[in-house]
Tab-separated table of C-alpha atoms and ligand atoms in Angstrom:
chain	number	residue	atom	x	y	z
A	1	UNK	CA	-31.412	-42.638	28.900
A	2	UNK	CA	-28.831	-43.020	26.164
A	3	UNK	CA	-26.840	-39.863	25.602
A	4	UNK	CA	-26.397	-38.562	22.069
A	5	UNK	CA	-22.740	-39.585	22.145
A	6	UNK	CA	-23.635	-43.168	23.190
A	7	UNK	CA	-26.188	-43.169	20.386
A	8	UNK	CA	-23.448	-42.108	17.946
A	9	UNK	CA	-21.140	-44.860	19.204
A	10	UNK	CA	-23.840	-47.499	18.721
A	11	UNK	CA	-24.119	-46.598	15.013
A	12	UNK	CA	-22.475	-49.423	13.014
A	13	UNK	CA	-21.947	-47.031	10.081
A	14	UNK	CA	-19.724	-44.677	12.077
A	15	UNK	CA	-16.281	-44.645	10.443
A	16	UNK	CA	-13.350	-45.992	12.470
A	17	UNK	CA	-11.542	-42.623	12.804
A	18	UNK	CA	-14.774	-40.900	13.892
A	19	UNK	CA	-15.504	-43.703	16.369
A	20	UNK	CA	-12.009	-43.369	17.843
A	21	UNK	CA	-12.473	-39.619	18.342
A	22	UNK	CA	-15.932	-40.075	19.866
A	23	UNK	CA	-14.596	-42.735	22.260
A	24	UNK	CA	-11.747	-40.468	23.335
A	25	UNK	CA	-14.123	-37.592	24.031
A	26	UNK	CA	-16.524	-39.897	25.866
A	27	UNK	CA	-13.642	-41.187	28.033
A	28	UNK	CA	-12.276	-37.683	28.730
A	29	UNK	CA	-9.118	-38.254	26.662
A	30	UNK	CA	-7.364	-35.650	24.572
A	31	UNK	CA	-7.629	-35.716	20.763
A	32	UNK	CA	-4.483	-35.292	18.635
A	33	UNK	CA	-3.794	-32.498	16.109
A	34	UNK	CA	-4.484	-34.957	13.265
A	35	UNK	CA	-7.815	-35.872	14.809
A	36	UNK	CA	-8.650	-32.187	15.253
A	37	UNK	CA	-7.884	-31.617	11.581
A	38	UNK	CA	-10.072	-34.556	10.603
A	39	UNK	CA	-12.958	-32.998	12.532
A	40	UNK	CA	-12.532	-29.758	10.594
A	41	UNK	CA	-12.271	-31.616	7.269
A	42	UNK	CA	-14.985	-34.215	7.698
A	43	UNK	CA	-16.923	-33.705	10.925
A	44	UNK	CA	-20.593	-32.982	10.297
A	45	UNK	CA	-22.252	-30.306	12.406
A	46	UNK	CA	-24.339	-32.966	14.145
A	47	UNK	CA	-21.299	-35.089	14.999
A	48	UNK	CA	-19.002	-32.347	16.351
A	49	UNK	CA	-21.990	-30.705	18.060
A	50	UNK	CA	-22.848	-33.858	19.988
A	51	UNK	CA	-19.252	-34.284	21.174
A	52	UNK	CA	-18.869	-30.620	22.101
A	53	UNK	CA	-22.155	-30.524	23.970
A	54	UNK	CA	-21.090	-33.614	25.913
A	55	UNK	CA	-17.879	-31.817	26.994
A	56	UNK	CA	-19.764	-28.601	27.766
A	57	UNK	CA	-22.333	-30.314	29.944
A	58	UNK	CA	-19.704	-32.451	31.689
A	59	UNK	CA	-17.841	-29.278	32.652
A	60	UNK	CA	-20.738	-26.920	33.332
A	61	UNK	CA	-24.109	-28.671	33.069
A	62	UNK	CA	-26.576	-26.065	31.805
A	63	UNK	CA	-24.752	-23.153	33.424
A	64	UNK	CA	-24.274	-20.284	31.001
A	65	UNK	CA	-22.161	-17.405	32.207
A	66	UNK	CA	-22.244	-13.698	31.548
A	67	UNK	CA	-20.833	-10.680	33.325
A	68	UNK	CA	-21.560	-6.996	33.710
A	69	UNK	CA	-18.805	-4.996	32.161
A	70	UNK	CA	-18.150	-1.881	30.156
A	71	UNK	CA	-15.559	-1.141	27.516
A	72	UNK	CA	-13.145	1.733	27.056
A	73	UNK	CA	-11.287	2.177	23.787
A	74	UNK	CA	-8.530	4.749	24.333
A	75	UNK	CA	-8.229	5.364	20.578
A	76	UNK	CA	-9.509	4.067	17.254
A	77	UNK	CA	-6.303	4.963	15.424
A	78	UNK	CA	-3.381	2.589	15.242
A	79	UNK	CA	0.239	2.607	14.130
A	80	UNK	CA	-0.140	-0.957	12.853
A	81	UNK	CA	-1.660	-2.141	9.630
A	82	UNK	CA	-3.646	-5.308	10.266
A	83	UNK	CA	-5.526	-6.016	7.055
A	84	UNK	CA	-8.732	-7.125	8.824
A	85	UNK	CA	-8.995	-4.089	11.101
A	86	UNK	CA	-10.833	-0.813	10.569
A	87	UNK	CA	-8.490	0.908	13.052
A	88	UNK	CA	-5.427	0.301	10.885
A	89	UNK	CA	-3.333	3.341	9.900
A	90	UNK	CA	-4.125	2.518	6.271
A	91	UNK	CA	-7.861	2.854	6.904
A	92	UNK	CA	-8.197	5.425	9.652
A	93	UNK	CA	-6.588	8.843	9.307
A	94	UNK	CA	-5.745	10.491	12.614
A	95	UNK	CA	-8.109	13.392	11.975
A	96	UNK	CA	-11.005	10.942	11.649
A	97	UNK	CA	-10.356	9.238	14.959
A	98	UNK	CA	-10.532	9.874	18.675
A	99	UNK	CA	-7.612	9.847	21.107
A	100	UNK	CA	-8.841	9.985	24.684
A	101	UNK	CA	-6.864	11.650	27.431
A	102	UNK	CA	-6.595	10.117	30.888
A	103	UNK	CA	-9.329	12.495	32.075
A	104	UNK	CA	-11.640	11.477	29.195
A	105	UNK	CA	-11.247	7.856	30.197
A	106	UNK	CA	-11.697	8.524	33.907
A	107	UNK	CA	-14.928	10.341	32.965
A	108	UNK	CA	-16.121	7.098	31.361
A	109	UNK	CA	-15.172	5.139	34.497
A	110	UNK	CA	-17.045	7.649	36.679
A	111	UNK	CA	-20.114	7.356	34.431
A	112	UNK	CA	-20.562	3.860	35.887
A	113	UNK	CA	-20.363	4.978	39.517
A	114	UNK	CA	-23.163	3.348	41.464
A	115	UNK	CA	-23.866	0.816	38.695
A	116	UNK	CA	-23.335	-2.862	39.457
A	117	UNK	CA	-20.588	-3.477	36.870
A	118	UNK	CA	-17.697	-5.687	37.974
A	119	UNK	CA	-15.229	-5.238	35.110
A	120	UNK	CA	-13.775	-2.632	32.785
A	121	UNK	CA	-12.426	-4.037	29.494
A	122	UNK	CA	-9.825	-1.692	27.971
A	123	UNK	CA	-8.532	-2.253	24.447
A	124	UNK	CA	-8.089	-0.174	21.303
A	125	UNK	CA	-5.468	1.021	18.838
A	126	UNK	CA	-1.767	1.500	19.491
A	127	UNK	CA	-0.312	5.035	19.552
A	128	UNK	CA	2.994	6.361	20.950
A	129	UNK	CA	1.487	8.614	23.633
A	130	UNK	CA	-0.075	5.599	25.335
A	131	UNK	CA	3.113	4.296	26.925
A	132	UNK	CA	4.049	2.329	30.041
A	133	UNK	CA	3.695	5.340	32.316
A	134	UNK	CA	0.361	6.380	30.817
A	135	UNK	CA	-1.212	2.947	31.288
A	136	UNK	CA	0.343	2.351	34.721
A	137	UNK	CA	-1.026	5.725	35.892
A	138	UNK	CA	-4.420	4.955	34.330
A	139	UNK	CA	-4.761	1.563	36.028
A	140	UNK	CA	-3.716	3.089	39.344
A	141	UNK	CA	-6.242	5.911	38.934
A	142	UNK	CA	-9.063	3.421	38.255
A	143	UNK	CA	-8.135	1.379	41.335
A	144	UNK	CA	-7.931	4.504	43.484
A	145	UNK	CA	-11.384	5.556	42.328
A	146	UNK	CA	-13.040	2.126	42.476
A	147	UNK	CA	-10.798	-0.554	44.057
A	148	UNK	CA	-13.167	-3.481	43.488
A	149	UNK	CA	-13.542	-2.878	39.718
A	150	UNK	CA	-11.629	-5.595	37.824
A	151	UNK	CA	-9.249	-4.082	35.270
A	152	UNK	CA	-9.018	-6.356	32.212
A	153	UNK	CA	-6.778	-4.459	29.870
A	154	UNK	CA	-4.615	-4.396	26.748
A	155	UNK	CA	-3.152	-7.258	24.796
A	156	UNK	CA	0.392	-8.453	24.038
A	157	UNK	CA	0.198	-6.173	20.981
A	158	UNK	CA	0.210	-3.096	23.246
A	159	UNK	CA	2.470	-4.658	25.886
A	160	UNK	CA	5.113	-5.660	23.339
A	161	UNK	CA	5.028	-2.134	21.870
A	162	UNK	CA	5.196	-0.191	25.146
A	163	UNK	CA	7.812	-2.431	26.799
A	164	UNK	CA	10.055	-2.221	23.747
A	165	UNK	CA	9.774	1.556	23.802
A	166	UNK	CA	10.580	1.635	27.523
A	167	UNK	CA	13.433	-0.852	26.967
A	168	UNK	CA	12.151	-3.307	29.540
A	169	UNK	CA	11.618	-7.071	29.270
A	170	UNK	CA	8.248	-8.850	29.361
A	171	UNK	CA	8.689	-10.201	32.907
A	172	UNK	CA	9.580	-6.806	34.354
A	173	UNK	CA	6.861	-5.071	32.346
A	174	UNK	CA	4.070	-7.396	33.401
A	175	UNK	CA	5.140	-7.145	37.054
A	176	UNK	CA	4.959	-3.369	36.750
A	177	UNK	CA	1.457	-3.562	35.263
A	178	UNK	CA	0.308	-5.867	38.048
A	179	UNK	CA	1.635	-3.487	40.669
A	180	UNK	CA	-0.161	-0.611	38.928
A	181	UNK	CA	-3.543	-2.382	39.209
A	182	UNK	CA	-3.933	-4.644	36.170
A	183	UNK	CA	-6.053	-7.679	37.100
A	184	UNK	CA	-6.218	-9.723	33.898
A	185	UNK	CA	-5.481	-9.691	30.167
A	186	UNK	CA	-8.209	-10.079	27.531
A	187	UNK	CA	-7.709	-12.469	24.635
A	188	UNK	CA	-7.140	-10.046	21.739
A	189	UNK	CA	-4.223	-9.733	19.362
A	190	UNK	CA	-3.867	-13.495	18.910
A	191	UNK	CA	-5.423	-13.585	15.404
A	192	UNK	CA	-3.704	-16.627	13.847
A	193	UNK	CA	-0.305	-17.529	15.269
A	194	UNK	CA	1.047	-19.386	12.237
A	195	UNK	CA	3.658	-17.078	10.571
A	196	UNK	CA	2.515	-18.030	7.070
A	197	UNK	CA	-0.857	-16.358	7.747
A	198	UNK	CA	0.154	-13.794	10.367
A	199	UNK	CA	2.654	-12.219	7.969
A	200	UNK	CA	-0.124	-11.677	5.451
A	201	UNK	CA	-2.775	-10.220	7.762
A	202	UNK	CA	-0.885	-8.691	10.716
A	203	UNK	CA	2.728	-8.421	9.621
A	204	UNK	CA	4.043	-5.613	11.735
A	205	UNK	CA	2.712	-6.304	15.238
A	206	UNK	CA	3.921	-8.859	17.790
A	207	UNK	CA	4.449	-12.399	16.532
A	208	UNK	CA	2.545	-15.443	17.741
A	209	UNK	CA	5.535	-16.464	19.866
A	210	UNK	CA	5.704	-13.032	21.475
A	211	UNK	CA	1.946	-13.125	22.171
A	212	UNK	CA	2.356	-16.466	23.933
A	213	UNK	CA	5.496	-15.333	25.820
A	214	UNK	CA	3.692	-12.319	27.311
A	215	UNK	CA	0.772	-14.459	28.496
A	216	UNK	CA	3.280	-16.920	29.945
A	217	UNK	CA	4.978	-14.182	31.997
A	218	UNK	CA	1.583	-12.974	33.185
A	219	UNK	CA	0.548	-16.480	34.223
A	220	UNK	CA	3.846	-16.911	36.091
A	221	UNK	CA	2.731	-14.047	38.331
A	222	UNK	CA	-0.291	-16.185	39.257
A	223	UNK	CA	-2.623	-14.127	37.047
A	224	UNK	CA	-5.316	-15.109	34.538
A	225	UNK	CA	-5.987	-14.246	30.907
A	226	UNK	CA	-8.099	-15.152	27.869
A	227	UNK	CA	-7.231	-16.224	24.341
A	228	UNK	CA	-8.915	-15.547	21.000
A	229	UNK	CA	-8.595	-16.860	17.443
A	230	UNK	CA	-9.641	-14.806	14.411
A	231	UNK	CA	-11.079	-17.353	11.978
A	232	UNK	CA	-12.809	-17.447	8.621
A	233	UNK	CA	-10.492	-15.412	6.370
A	234	UNK	CA	-7.420	-16.728	4.519
A	235	UNK	CA	-6.368	-19.341	7.061
A	236	UNK	CA	-6.759	-23.078	6.515
A	237	UNK	CA	-8.049	-25.609	9.027
A	238	UNK	CA	-4.430	-26.642	9.701
A	239	UNK	CA	-3.639	-23.088	10.865
A	240	UNK	CA	-6.569	-23.159	13.304
A	241	UNK	CA	-5.317	-26.457	14.719
A	242	UNK	CA	-1.774	-25.082	14.985
A	243	UNK	CA	-3.169	-22.032	16.828
A	244	UNK	CA	-5.155	-24.112	19.313
A	245	UNK	CA	-2.270	-26.567	19.768
A	246	UNK	CA	0.036	-23.692	20.805
A	247	UNK	CA	-2.579	-22.530	23.309
A	248	UNK	CA	-3.151	-26.042	24.653
A	249	UNK	CA	0.612	-26.513	25.167
A	250	UNK	CA	1.009	-23.259	27.077
A	251	UNK	CA	-2.078	-24.021	29.143
A	252	UNK	CA	-0.565	-27.406	30.115
A	253	UNK	CA	2.430	-25.510	31.491
A	254	UNK	CA	0.756	-22.592	33.256
A	255	UNK	CA	-2.986	-23.230	33.658
A	256	UNK	CA	-3.461	-19.453	33.430
A	257	UNK	CA	-6.018	-19.258	30.608
A	258	UNK	CA	-9.655	-19.055	31.578
A	259	UNK	CA	-11.571	-18.706	28.348
A	260	UNK	CA	-11.175	-19.286	24.631
A	261	UNK	CA	-13.061	-16.861	22.365
A	262	UNK	CA	-13.289	-17.647	18.636
A	263	UNK	CA	-13.761	-14.366	16.739
A	264	UNK	CA	-15.466	-14.588	13.372
A	265	UNK	CA	-13.788	-12.435	10.723
A	266	UNK	CA	-16.145	-9.660	9.588
A	267	UNK	CA	-15.414	-8.061	6.245
A	268	UNK	CA	-16.647	-4.466	6.386
A	269	UNK	CA	-14.417	-1.372	6.475
A	270	UNK	CA	-11.129	-3.147	6.192
A	271	UNK	CA	-8.567	-4.209	3.591
A	272	UNK	CA	-9.973	-7.742	3.407
A	273	UNK	CA	-13.487	-6.759	2.354
A	274	UNK	CA	-13.194	-8.915	-0.771
A	275	UNK	CA	-13.093	-12.074	1.363
A	276	UNK	CA	-16.548	-13.554	1.962
A	277	UNK	CA	-17.553	-14.343	5.526
A	278	UNK	CA	-18.068	-17.934	6.583
A	279	UNK	CA	-21.602	-19.221	7.155
A	280	UNK	CA	-23.342	-20.137	10.379
A	281	UNK	CA	-22.624	-23.860	10.021
A	282	UNK	CA	-18.895	-23.082	9.958
A	283	UNK	CA	-19.281	-20.808	12.997
A	284	UNK	CA	-20.960	-23.558	14.975
A	285	UNK	CA	-18.537	-26.252	13.809
A	286	UNK	CA	-15.670	-24.005	14.848
A	287	UNK	CA	-17.082	-23.472	18.363
A	288	UNK	CA	-17.654	-27.190	18.685
A	289	UNK	CA	-14.188	-28.258	17.515
A	290	UNK	CA	-12.578	-25.661	19.790
A	291	UNK	CA	-14.547	-27.069	22.750
A	292	UNK	CA	-13.420	-30.611	21.892
A	293	UNK	CA	-9.778	-29.676	21.195
A	294	UNK	CA	-9.086	-27.351	24.129
A	295	UNK	CA	-9.721	-29.908	26.838
A	296	UNK	CA	-7.654	-27.915	29.351
A	297	UNK	CA	-9.627	-24.653	28.922
A	298	UNK	CA	-12.524	-24.227	31.333
A	299	UNK	CA	-14.638	-21.951	29.146
A	300	UNK	CA	-15.518	-21.253	25.509
A	301	UNK	CA	-17.132	-17.894	24.922
A	302	UNK	CA	-19.260	-16.575	22.049
A	303	UNK	CA	-18.873	-12.862	21.591
A	304	UNK	CA	-22.507	-12.154	20.719
A	305	UNK	CA	-22.197	-8.666	19.158
A	306	UNK	CA	-20.165	-10.272	16.358
A	307	UNK	CA	-22.445	-13.173	15.557
A	308	UNK	CA	-25.953	-11.975	16.509
A	309	UNK	CA	-28.147	-12.951	19.405
A	310	UNK	CA	-29.679	-15.896	17.528
A	311	UNK	CA	-26.369	-17.562	16.714
A	312	UNK	CA	-25.193	-16.898	20.269
A	313	UNK	CA	-28.224	-18.886	21.446
A	314	UNK	CA	-27.467	-21.705	19.027
A	315	UNK	CA	-23.818	-21.778	20.089
A	316	UNK	CA	-24.904	-22.844	23.584
A	317	UNK	CA	-25.645	-26.290	22.117
A	318	UNK	CA	-22.251	-26.429	20.358
A	319	UNK	CA	-19.772	-26.134	23.196
A	320	UNK	CA	-20.188	-22.509	24.300
A	321	UNK	CA	-20.886	-21.832	27.999
A	322	UNK	CA	-20.298	-18.063	28.157
A	323	UNK	CA	-21.812	-15.212	26.173
A	324	UNK	CA	-19.727	-12.307	27.391
A	325	UNK	CA	-21.113	-9.295	29.143
A	326	UNK	CA	-23.922	-6.853	29.161
A	327	UNK	CA	-22.163	-4.141	27.253
A	328	UNK	CA	-23.118	-0.685	26.163
A	329	UNK	CA	-22.651	1.391	23.056
A	330	UNK	CA	-19.092	2.509	23.865
A	331	UNK	CA	-17.937	-0.643	22.045
A	332	UNK	CA	-17.242	0.484	18.527
A	333	UNK	CA	-14.618	-1.875	17.093
A	334	UNK	CA	-17.167	-4.478	16.032
A	335	UNK	CA	-19.865	-2.243	14.625
A	336	UNK	CA	-17.155	-0.778	12.432
A	337	UNK	CA	-16.021	-4.183	11.230
A	338	UNK	CA	-19.570	-5.171	10.278
A	339	UNK	CA	-20.971	-6.655	13.439
A	340	UNK	CA	-24.374	-8.327	13.274
A	341	UNK	CA	-25.649	-6.089	16.030
A	342	UNK	CA	-25.987	-2.419	15.096
A	343	UNK	CA	-26.438	-1.596	18.754
A	344	UNK	CA	-24.353	-4.106	20.663
A	345	UNK	CA	-25.972	-3.405	24.007
A	346	UNK	CA	-27.997	-5.870	26.006
A	347	UNK	CA	-29.408	-5.482	29.482
A	348	UNK	CA	-29.022	-8.159	32.128
A	349	UNK	CA	-32.711	-8.938	31.704
A	350	UNK	CA	-32.277	-9.415	27.934
A	351	UNK	CA	-29.316	-11.737	28.423
A	352	UNK	CA	-31.108	-13.770	31.077
A	353	UNK	CA	-34.124	-14.215	28.794
A	354	UNK	CA	-31.943	-15.130	25.844
A	355	UNK	CA	-30.216	-17.890	27.845
A	356	UNK	CA	-33.387	-19.238	29.455
A	357	UNK	CA	-35.184	-19.375	26.112
A	358	UNK	CA	-32.864	-22.189	25.004
A	359	UNK	CA	-33.203	-24.138	28.213
A	360	UNK	CA	-29.942	-23.113	29.906
A	361	UNK	CA	-29.238	-21.566	33.318
A	362	UNK	CA	-28.163	-17.908	33.339
A	363	UNK	CA	-25.376	-17.310	35.832
A	364	UNK	CA	-23.907	-13.883	36.377
A	365	UNK	CA	-20.192	-14.187	37.107
A	366	UNK	CA	-17.320	-11.871	37.858
A	367	UNK	CA	-14.224	-11.902	35.643
A	368	UNK	CA	-12.689	-14.841	37.520
A	369	UNK	CA	-15.934	-16.862	37.296
A	370	UNK	CA	-17.040	-16.429	40.888
A	371	UNK	CA	-20.823	-16.729	40.836
A	372	UNK	CA	-22.463	-13.356	41.475
A	373	UNK	CA	-26.060	-14.479	40.948
A	374	UNK	CA	-27.944	-17.491	39.650
A	375	UNK	CA	-30.918	-16.177	37.628
A	376	UNK	CA	-32.529	-19.571	37.015
A	377	UNK	CA	-35.511	-18.918	39.263
A	378	UNK	CA	-35.730	-15.195	38.562
A	379	UNK	CA	-38.984	-14.168	36.894
A	380	UNK	CA	-39.043	-10.733	35.357
A	381	UNK	CA	-42.349	-8.927	35.459
A	382	UNK	CA	-43.327	-8.937	31.807
A	383	UNK	CA	-41.646	-12.260	31.140
A	384	UNK	CA	-43.552	-14.287	28.605
A	385	UNK	CA	-40.789	-14.753	26.123
A	386	UNK	CA	-42.172	-15.377	22.668
A	387	UNK	CA	-39.217	-14.448	20.494
A	388	UNK	CA	-37.356	-17.752	20.402
A	389	UNK	CA	-38.115	-21.430	20.362
A	390	UNK	CA	-36.214	-23.557	22.875
A	391	UNK	CA	-33.736	-25.785	21.072
A	392	UNK	CA	-33.587	-29.488	21.805
A	393	UNK	CA	-30.468	-30.242	23.814
A	394	UNK	CA	-28.143	-32.522	21.894
A	395	UNK	CA	-27.477	-35.220	24.434
B	401	LIG	O1	-7.563	-8.942	18.343
B	401	LIG	C1	-10.491	-6.844	14.714
B	401	LIG	C2	-10.582	-8.686	16.467
B	401	LIG	C3	-9.932	-8.467	18.623
B	401	LIG	C4	-11.924	-7.653	13.291
B	401	LIG	O2	-10.956	-11.473	26.305
B	401	LIG	C5	-11.901	-8.468	14.421
B	401	LIG	O3	-12.983	-11.350	27.019
B	401	LIG	C6	-13.457	-9.838	13.460
B	401	LIG	O4	-9.991	-9.762	21.666
B	401	LIG	N1	-13.516	-9.114	12.346
B	401	LIG	C7	-10.106	-7.658	19.883
B	401	LIG	N2	-12.671	-9.565	14.514
B	401	LIG	C8	-11.332	-8.091	20.691
B	401	LIG	C9	-11.058	-9.191	21.678
B	401	LIG	C10	-12.085	-9.623	22.671
B	401	LIG	C11	-13.430	-9.430	22.439
B	401	LIG	C12	-14.335	-9.841	23.410
B	401	LIG	C13	-13.938	-10.392	24.590
B	401	LIG	C14	-12.575	-10.569	24.824
B	401	LIG	C15	-12.135	-11.162	26.125
B	401	LIG	C16	-11.641	-10.191	23.860
B	401	LIG	O5	-10.929	-8.108	17.675
B	401	LIG	C17	-8.674	-8.286	17.833
B	401	LIG	C18	-9.070	-8.886	16.519
B	401	LIG	O6	-8.837	-10.254	16.499
B	401	LIG	N3	-10.992	-7.957	15.268
B	401	LIG	N4	-11.056	-6.629	13.495
B	401	LIG	C19	-12.782	-8.007	12.209
B	401	LIG	N5	-12.812	-7.329	11.068
B	402	LIG	FE1	-4.060	-1.970	15.535
B	402	LIG	FE2	-5.158	-4.033	16.825
B	402	LIG	FE3	-6.315	-3.044	14.626
B	402	LIG	FE4	-4.047	-4.375	14.396
B	402	LIG	S1	-6.019	-5.227	15.147
B	402	LIG	S2	-4.534	-2.414	13.377
B	402	LIG	S3	-2.974	-3.798	16.267
B	402	LIG	S4	-6.081	-1.987	16.583
């Protein structure tokens, strides 16, 4: 049977630049920054979707990954002033926030004793009391309590801040964190690397270059990390391409990134509330173009609490192969920013159903993508899923 991409190539009306891009993708070749920009400027949802789905299925078939994790946010107050963030010092007064102690956070870890979670994701605001020693002791305490729990924690924003305070370099600092028990770094803090935009939305925290340098040091230790991109605010398509080009270059050198996570800008409770949010077509086009552009990234993830369950399902036909974890209500950063999901919690059963309903295979993974369980044949007792209509696969 002809694939959708072969069908596209057989169309005599396909423009020459679009044909060239489609041929490259079909032949497993990399597209250039100019071609990426052209996709953003002119690529229809159908066109970029077909190419992205081709790449997704070549890499993963129907496999759709999720993991069982829980989140800890040490604080929702921050010394920085990112305009898009409801944790910013300009939005959140200290008396309105929480600042967990080590014991508070260990209580959260202990709450999951006996539950089959494989990962703790730790990220929040930046405050002076959370320094190198605090985090090193915290990671060590988690590992002592539950050695097999994967600690995915902090971003270059925190690392840059705490290493500077401790007067140590990135290489030394990351080695120290590894020795303390850190297993991987989540993708946050990346926002948009281009200084023209970064200076307007996140002026005072680490620069794009510093973000990349910290991931590079971490990768040099043989460790893995993720990368995000905050899109749909004041950036242009050229800034998104610049962002992904920087990531693609570093990935060529180190191979340490696992997953790219586009984060849709949400406009509630922050200093950018006047900026309208982009629509679902733009969300899907962005996933698709990221999947096409980042040929050296294994995974593209949709963070479902930010975009709703329905769009997460749709995204699986536009390049996405991962829909994050089963998380519980300790995740507050997104509900405060205007997340689609008022209660961003979903059980394993819910996630499995959601993935199966669009004709994909639900695979539970650990943080490093080792398969924990294939749920394809699993039938849950009350399973007659009426809520969604299976989408036609694009190729
Ligand atoms: O860096 C803050 C974003 C990020 C808003 O690695 C906002 O597996 C949208 O990086 N609208 C932190 N986004 C979260 C993060 C993440 C999430 C899920 C999985 C992983 C992973 C990483 O949240 C911040 C920032 O870009 N953010 N405010 C907002 N108004
Ligand atoms: Fe602080 Fe991060 Fe929010 Fe910026 S995005 S204000 S660094 S919590």
